[in-house]
PDB file of C-alpha atoms and ligand atoms in Angstrom:
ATOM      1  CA  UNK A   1       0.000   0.000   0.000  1.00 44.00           C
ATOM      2  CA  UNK A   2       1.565   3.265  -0.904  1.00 50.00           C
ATOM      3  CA  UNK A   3       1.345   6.065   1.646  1.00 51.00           C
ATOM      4  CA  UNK A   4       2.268   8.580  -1.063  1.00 53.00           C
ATOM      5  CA  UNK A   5      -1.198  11.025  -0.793  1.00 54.00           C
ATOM      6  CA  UNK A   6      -2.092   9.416   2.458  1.00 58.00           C
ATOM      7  CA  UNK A   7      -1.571  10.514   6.064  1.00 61.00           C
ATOM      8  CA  UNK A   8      -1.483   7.571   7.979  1.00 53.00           C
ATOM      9  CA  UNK A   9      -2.912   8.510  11.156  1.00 61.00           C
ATOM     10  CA  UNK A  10      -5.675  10.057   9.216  1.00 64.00           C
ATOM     11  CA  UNK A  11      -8.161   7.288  10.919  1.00 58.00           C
ATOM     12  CA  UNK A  12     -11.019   9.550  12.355  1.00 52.00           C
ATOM     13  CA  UNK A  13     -14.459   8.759  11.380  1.00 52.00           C
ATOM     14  CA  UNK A  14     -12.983   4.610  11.382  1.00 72.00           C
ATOM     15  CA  UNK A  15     -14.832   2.451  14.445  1.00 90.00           C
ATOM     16  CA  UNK A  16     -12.695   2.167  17.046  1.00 96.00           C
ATOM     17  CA  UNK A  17     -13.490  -0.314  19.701  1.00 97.00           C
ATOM     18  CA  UNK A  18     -13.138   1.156  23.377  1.00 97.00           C
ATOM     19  CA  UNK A  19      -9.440  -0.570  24.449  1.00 98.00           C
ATOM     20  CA  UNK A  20     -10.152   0.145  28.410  1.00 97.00           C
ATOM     21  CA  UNK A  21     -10.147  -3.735  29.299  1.00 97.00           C
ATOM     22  CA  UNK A  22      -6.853  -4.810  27.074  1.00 98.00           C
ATOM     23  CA  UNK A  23      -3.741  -4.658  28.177  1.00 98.00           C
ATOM     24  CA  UNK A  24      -0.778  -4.332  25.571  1.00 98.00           C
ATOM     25  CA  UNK A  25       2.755  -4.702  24.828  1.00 98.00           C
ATOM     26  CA  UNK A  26       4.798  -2.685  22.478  1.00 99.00           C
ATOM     27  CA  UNK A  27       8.072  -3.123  22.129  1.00 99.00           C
ATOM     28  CA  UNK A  28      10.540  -0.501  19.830  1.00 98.00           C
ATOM     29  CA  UNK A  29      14.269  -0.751  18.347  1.00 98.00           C
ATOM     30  CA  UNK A  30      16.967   1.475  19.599  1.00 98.00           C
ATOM     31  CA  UNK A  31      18.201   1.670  15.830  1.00 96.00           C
ATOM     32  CA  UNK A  32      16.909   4.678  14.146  1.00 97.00           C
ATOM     33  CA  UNK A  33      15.956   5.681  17.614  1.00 98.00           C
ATOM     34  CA  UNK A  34      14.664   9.769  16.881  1.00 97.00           C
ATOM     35  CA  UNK A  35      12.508   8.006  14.494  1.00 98.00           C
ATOM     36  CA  UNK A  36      11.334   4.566  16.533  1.00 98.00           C
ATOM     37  CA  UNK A  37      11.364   6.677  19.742  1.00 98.00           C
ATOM     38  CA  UNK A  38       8.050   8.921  18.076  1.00 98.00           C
ATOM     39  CA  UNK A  39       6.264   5.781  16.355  1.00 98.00           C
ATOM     40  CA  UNK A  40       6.241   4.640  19.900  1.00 98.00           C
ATOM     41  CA  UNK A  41       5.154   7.959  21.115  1.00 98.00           C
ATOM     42  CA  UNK A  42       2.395   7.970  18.471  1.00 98.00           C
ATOM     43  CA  UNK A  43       1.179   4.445  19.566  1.00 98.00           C
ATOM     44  CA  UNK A  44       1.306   5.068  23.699  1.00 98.00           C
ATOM     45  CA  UNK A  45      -0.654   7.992  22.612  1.00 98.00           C
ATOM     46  CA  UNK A  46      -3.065   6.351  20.555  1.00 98.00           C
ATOM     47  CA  UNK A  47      -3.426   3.599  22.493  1.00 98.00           C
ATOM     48  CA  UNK A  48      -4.792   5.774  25.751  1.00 98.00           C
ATOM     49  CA  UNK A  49      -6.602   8.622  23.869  1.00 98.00           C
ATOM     50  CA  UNK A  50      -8.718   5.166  23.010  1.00 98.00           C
ATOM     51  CA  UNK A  51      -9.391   4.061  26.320  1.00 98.00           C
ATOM     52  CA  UNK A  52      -6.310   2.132  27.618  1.00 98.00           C
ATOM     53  CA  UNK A  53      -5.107   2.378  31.171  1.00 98.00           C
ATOM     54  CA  UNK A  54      -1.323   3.552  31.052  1.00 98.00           C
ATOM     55  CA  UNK A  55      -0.486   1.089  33.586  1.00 98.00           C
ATOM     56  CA  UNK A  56      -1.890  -1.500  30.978  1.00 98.00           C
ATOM     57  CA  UNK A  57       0.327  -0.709  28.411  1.00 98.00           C
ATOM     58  CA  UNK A  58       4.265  -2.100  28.473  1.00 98.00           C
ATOM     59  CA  UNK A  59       7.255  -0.757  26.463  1.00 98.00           C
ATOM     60  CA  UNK A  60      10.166  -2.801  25.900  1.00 98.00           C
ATOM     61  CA  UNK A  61      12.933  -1.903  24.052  1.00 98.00           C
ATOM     62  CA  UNK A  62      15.243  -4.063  21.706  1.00 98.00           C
ATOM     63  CA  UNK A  63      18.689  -3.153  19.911  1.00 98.00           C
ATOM     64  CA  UNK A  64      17.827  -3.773  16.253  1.00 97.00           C
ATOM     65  CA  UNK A  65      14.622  -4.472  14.310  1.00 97.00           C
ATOM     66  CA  UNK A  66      15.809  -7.840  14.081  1.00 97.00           C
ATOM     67  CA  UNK A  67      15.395  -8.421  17.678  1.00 98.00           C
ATOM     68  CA  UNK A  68      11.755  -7.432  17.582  1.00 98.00           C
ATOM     69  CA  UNK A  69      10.681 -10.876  16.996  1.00 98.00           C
ATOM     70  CA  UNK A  70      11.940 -12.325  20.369  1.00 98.00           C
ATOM     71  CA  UNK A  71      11.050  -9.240  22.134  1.00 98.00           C
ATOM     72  CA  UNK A  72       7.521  -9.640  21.399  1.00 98.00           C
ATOM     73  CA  UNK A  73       7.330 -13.339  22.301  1.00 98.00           C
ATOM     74  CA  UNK A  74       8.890 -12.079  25.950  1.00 98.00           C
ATOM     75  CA  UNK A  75       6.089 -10.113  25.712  1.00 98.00           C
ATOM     76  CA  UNK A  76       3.595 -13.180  24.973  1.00 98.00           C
ATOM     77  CA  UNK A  77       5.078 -15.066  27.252  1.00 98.00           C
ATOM     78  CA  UNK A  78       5.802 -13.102  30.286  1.00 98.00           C
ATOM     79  CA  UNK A  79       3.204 -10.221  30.574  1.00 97.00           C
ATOM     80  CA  UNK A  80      -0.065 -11.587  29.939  1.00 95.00           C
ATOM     81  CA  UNK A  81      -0.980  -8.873  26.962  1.00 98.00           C
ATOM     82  CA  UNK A  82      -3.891  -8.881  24.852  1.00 98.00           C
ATOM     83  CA  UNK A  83      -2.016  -7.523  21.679  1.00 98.00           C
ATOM     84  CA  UNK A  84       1.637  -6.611  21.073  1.00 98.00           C
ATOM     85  CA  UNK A  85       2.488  -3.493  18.706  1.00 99.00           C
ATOM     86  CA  UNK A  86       6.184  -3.916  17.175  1.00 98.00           C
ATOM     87  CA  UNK A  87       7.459  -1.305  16.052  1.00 98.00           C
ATOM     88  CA  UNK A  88      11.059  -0.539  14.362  1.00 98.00           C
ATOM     89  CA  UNK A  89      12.769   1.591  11.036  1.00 97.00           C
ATOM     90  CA  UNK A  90      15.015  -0.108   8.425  1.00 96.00           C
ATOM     91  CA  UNK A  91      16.301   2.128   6.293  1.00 95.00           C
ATOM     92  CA  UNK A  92      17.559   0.909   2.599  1.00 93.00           C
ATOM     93  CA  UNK A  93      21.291   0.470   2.730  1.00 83.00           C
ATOM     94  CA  UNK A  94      24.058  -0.460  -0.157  1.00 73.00           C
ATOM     95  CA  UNK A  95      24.081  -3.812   1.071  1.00 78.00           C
ATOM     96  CA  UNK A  96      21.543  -6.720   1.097  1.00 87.00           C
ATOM     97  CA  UNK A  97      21.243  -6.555   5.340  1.00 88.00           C
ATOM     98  CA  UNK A  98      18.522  -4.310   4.477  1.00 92.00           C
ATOM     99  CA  UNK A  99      16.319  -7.052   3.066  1.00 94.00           C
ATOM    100  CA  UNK A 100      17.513 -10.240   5.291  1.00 95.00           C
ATOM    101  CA  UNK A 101      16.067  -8.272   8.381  1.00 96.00           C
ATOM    102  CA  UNK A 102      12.878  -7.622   7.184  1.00 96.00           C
ATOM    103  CA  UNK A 103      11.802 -10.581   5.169  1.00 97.00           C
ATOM    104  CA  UNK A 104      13.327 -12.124   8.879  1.00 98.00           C
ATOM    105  CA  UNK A 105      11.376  -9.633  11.286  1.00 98.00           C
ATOM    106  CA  UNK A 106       8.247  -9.463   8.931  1.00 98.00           C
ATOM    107  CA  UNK A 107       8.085 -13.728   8.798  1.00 98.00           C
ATOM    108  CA  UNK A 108       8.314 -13.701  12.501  1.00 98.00           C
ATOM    109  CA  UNK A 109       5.808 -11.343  13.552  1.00 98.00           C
ATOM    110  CA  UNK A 110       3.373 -13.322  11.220  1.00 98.00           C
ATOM    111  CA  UNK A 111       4.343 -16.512  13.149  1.00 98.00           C
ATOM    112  CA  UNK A 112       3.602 -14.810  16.760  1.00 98.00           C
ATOM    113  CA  UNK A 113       0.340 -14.329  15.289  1.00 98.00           C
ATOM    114  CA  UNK A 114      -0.667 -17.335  14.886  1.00 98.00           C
ATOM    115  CA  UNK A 115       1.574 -18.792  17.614  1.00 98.00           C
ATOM    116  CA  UNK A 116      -0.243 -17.222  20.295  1.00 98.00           C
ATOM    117  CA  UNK A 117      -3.977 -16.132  19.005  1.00 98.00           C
ATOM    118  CA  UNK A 118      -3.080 -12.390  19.718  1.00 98.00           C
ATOM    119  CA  UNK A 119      -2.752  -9.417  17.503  1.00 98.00           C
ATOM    120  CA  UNK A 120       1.238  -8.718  16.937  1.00 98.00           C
ATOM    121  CA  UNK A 121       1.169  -5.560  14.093  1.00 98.00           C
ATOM    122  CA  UNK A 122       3.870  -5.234  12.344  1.00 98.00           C
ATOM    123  CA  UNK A 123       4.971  -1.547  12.533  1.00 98.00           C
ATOM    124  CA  UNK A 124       8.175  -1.479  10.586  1.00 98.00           C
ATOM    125  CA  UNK A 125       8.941   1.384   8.657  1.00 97.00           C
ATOM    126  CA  UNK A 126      11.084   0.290   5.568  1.00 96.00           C
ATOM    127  CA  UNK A 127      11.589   3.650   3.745  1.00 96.00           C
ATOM    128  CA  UNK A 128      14.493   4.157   1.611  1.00 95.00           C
ATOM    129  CA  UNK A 129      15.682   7.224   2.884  1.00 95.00           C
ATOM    130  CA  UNK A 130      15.703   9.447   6.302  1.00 96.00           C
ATOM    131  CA  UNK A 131      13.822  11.823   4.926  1.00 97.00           C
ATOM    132  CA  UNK A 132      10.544   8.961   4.012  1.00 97.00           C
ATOM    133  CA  UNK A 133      11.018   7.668   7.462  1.00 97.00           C
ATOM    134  CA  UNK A 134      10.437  11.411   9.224  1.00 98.00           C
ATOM    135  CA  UNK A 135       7.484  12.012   7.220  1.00 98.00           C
ATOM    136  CA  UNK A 136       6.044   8.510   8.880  1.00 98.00           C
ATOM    137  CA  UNK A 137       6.767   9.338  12.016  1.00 98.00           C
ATOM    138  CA  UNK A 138       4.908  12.246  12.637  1.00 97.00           C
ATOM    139  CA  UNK A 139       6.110  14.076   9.989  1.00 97.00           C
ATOM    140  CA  UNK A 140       4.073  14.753   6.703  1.00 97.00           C
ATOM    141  CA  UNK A 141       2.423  11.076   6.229  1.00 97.00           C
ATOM    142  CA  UNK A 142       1.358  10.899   9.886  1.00 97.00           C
ATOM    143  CA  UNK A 143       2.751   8.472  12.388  1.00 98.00           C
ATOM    144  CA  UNK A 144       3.027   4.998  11.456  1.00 98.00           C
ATOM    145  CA  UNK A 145       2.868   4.309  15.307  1.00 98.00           C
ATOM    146  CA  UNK A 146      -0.582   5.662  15.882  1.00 98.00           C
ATOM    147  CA  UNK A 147      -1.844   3.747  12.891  1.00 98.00           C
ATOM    148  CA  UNK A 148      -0.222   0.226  14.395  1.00 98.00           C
ATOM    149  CA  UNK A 149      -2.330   0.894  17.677  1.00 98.00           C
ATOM    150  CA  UNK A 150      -5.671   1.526  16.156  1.00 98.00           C
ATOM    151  CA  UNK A 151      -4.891  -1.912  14.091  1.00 98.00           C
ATOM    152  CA  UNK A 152      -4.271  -3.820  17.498  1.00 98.00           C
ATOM    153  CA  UNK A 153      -7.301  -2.261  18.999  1.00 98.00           C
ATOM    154  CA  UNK A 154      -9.592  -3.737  15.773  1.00 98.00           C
ATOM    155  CA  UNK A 155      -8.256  -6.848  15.785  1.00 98.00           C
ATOM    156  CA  UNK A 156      -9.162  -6.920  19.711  1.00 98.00           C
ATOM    157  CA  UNK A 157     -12.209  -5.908  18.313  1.00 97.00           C
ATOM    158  CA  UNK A 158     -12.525  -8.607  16.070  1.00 97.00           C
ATOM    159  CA  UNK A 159     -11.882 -11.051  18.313  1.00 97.00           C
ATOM    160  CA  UNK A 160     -14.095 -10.214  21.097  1.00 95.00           C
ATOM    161  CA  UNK A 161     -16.587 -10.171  18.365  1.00 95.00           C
ATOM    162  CA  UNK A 162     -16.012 -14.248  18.354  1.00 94.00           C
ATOM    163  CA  UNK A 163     -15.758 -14.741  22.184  1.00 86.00           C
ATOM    164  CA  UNK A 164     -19.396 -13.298  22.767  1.00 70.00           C
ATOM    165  CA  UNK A 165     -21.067 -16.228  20.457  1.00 65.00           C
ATOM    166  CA  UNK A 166     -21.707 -18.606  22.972  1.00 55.00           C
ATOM    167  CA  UNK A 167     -21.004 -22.081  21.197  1.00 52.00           C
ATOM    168  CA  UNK A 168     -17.009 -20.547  20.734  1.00 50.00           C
ATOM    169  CA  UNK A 169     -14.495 -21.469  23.406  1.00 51.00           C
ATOM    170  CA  UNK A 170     -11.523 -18.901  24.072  1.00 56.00           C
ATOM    171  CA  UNK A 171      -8.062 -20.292  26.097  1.00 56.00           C
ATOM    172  CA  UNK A 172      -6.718 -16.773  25.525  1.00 60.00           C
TER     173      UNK A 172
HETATM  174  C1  LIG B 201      22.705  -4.134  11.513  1.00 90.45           C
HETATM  175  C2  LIG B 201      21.547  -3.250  11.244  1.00 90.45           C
HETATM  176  C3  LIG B 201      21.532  -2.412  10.111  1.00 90.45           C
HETATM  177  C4  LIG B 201      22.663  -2.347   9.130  1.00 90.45           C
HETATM  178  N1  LIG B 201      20.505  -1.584   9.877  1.00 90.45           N
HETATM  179  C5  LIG B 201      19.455  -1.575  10.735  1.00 90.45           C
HETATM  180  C6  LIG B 201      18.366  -0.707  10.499  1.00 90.45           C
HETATM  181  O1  LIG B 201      18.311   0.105   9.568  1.00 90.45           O
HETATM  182  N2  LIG B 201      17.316  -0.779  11.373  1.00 90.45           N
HETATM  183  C7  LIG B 201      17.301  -1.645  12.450  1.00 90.45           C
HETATM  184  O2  LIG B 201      16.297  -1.678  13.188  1.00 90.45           O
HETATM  185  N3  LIG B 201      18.346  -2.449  12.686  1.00 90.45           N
HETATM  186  C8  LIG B 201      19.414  -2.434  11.878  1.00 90.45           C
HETATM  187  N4  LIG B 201      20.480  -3.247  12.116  1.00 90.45           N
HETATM  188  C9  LIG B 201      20.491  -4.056  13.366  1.00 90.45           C
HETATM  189  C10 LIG B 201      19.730  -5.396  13.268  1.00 90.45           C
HETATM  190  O3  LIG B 201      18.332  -5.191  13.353  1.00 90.45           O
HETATM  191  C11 LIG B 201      20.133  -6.315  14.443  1.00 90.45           C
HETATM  192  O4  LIG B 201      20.008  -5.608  15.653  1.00 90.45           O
HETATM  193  C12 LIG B 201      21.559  -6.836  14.310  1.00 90.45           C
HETATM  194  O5  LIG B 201      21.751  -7.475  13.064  1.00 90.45           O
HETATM  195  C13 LIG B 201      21.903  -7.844  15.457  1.00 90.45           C
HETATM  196  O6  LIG B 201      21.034  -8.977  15.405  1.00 90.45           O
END
C-alpha cells in the first residue's frame, strides 16, 4: 500500500473499539531511535486517547529491528498482553542486510500471530531514505505508530466479536 497522498494517522471517522479492558505490549528498536522513539510515542498515545489504562500498556525496548521478533514473544510469554504493537525503522542500505532483516522480522511477527492467538502488528517502517522515514513518524504522512495501535485495537475488536457467540471457546 503506498502512503504517497495518504496521512497515515488520518483514521477519524474509522470504528474504534473502546481498548479500556486490554492490556498491551509494544516493544521498539533502539536503531533509528529519533525516528522509533516517536512511532512509539504515536502508539502510547493512541493507544490511551482510546481508552487504555497507562499502567496496561508495556514498552520494551530491543537493539535492532531484528530483535523485535523475540522481544515480542517475551512479551507473549511473560506479561499476559492482549495484543503486542512492534514497532522498528530499516532504512535501505548499499548492502543486502537491508532485506535479510525484514523478510526475517516481517516472517516472525506473522508466526507470533498465529503462535499465540493475539494481535502482533507489524509496525516497521522500511523507507528508503531518512527523509521517508520522518514524514512517517509524525512528519508529513502521519505516524506509522498511531496507525499500528488503532490496528491492534480492531483486531481486539474482532476477536471479542467471536468470544461473545456462545457455542465458541476462548483459552486466551
Ligand atoms: C545491523 C543493522 C543495520 C545495518 N541496519 C538496521 C536498520 O536500519 N534498522 C534496524 O532496526 N536495525 C538495523 N540493524 C540491526 C539489526 O536489526 C540487528 O540488531 C543486528 O543485526 C543484530 O542482530
Amino acid at each position: 500500500m503506498s502512503s504517497v497522498n495518504k496521512n497515515l494517522s488520518d483514521v477519524e471517522g474509522s470504528n474504534i473499539p473502546d481498548a479500556k479492558t486490554f492490556k498491551f505490549g509494544v516493544v521498539y528498536s533502539e536503531w533509528n531511535y529519533e525516528i522509533t522513539n516517536a512511532l512509539k510515542d504515536g502508539a502510547v498515545k493512541t493507544l490511551v486517547q482510546n481508552g487504555a489504562l497507562s499502567e496496561n500498556i508495556i514498552i520494551k525496548e530491543v537493539p535492532g529491528s531484528f530483535e523485535l521478533t523475540l522481544g515480542a514473544q517475551y512479551l507473549a510469554e511473560y506479561s499476559n498482553v492482549d495484543a503486542i504493537i512492534c514497532l522498528g525503522c530499516v532504512i535501505q542500505g548499499e548492502t543486502r542486510h537491508f532485506d535479510f532483516i525484514c523478510d526475517a522480522v516481517a516472517k516472525g511477527i506473522t508466526d507470533l500471530n498465529i503462535k499465540y492467538n493475539i494481535p502482533v502488528i507489524f509496525g516497521v517502517l522500511t523507507p528508503n531514505n531518512q527523509q521517508q522515514a520522518i514524514d512517517r513518524a509524525g512528519g508529513k504522512h502521519g505516524n506509522k505508530g498511531d496507525e499500528a495501535a488503532v490496528t491492534a485495537i480492531k483486531m481486539l475488536g474482532l476477536k471479542n466479536s467471536f468470544k461473545s457467540s456462545k457455542s465458541v471457546g476462548f483459552s486466551r
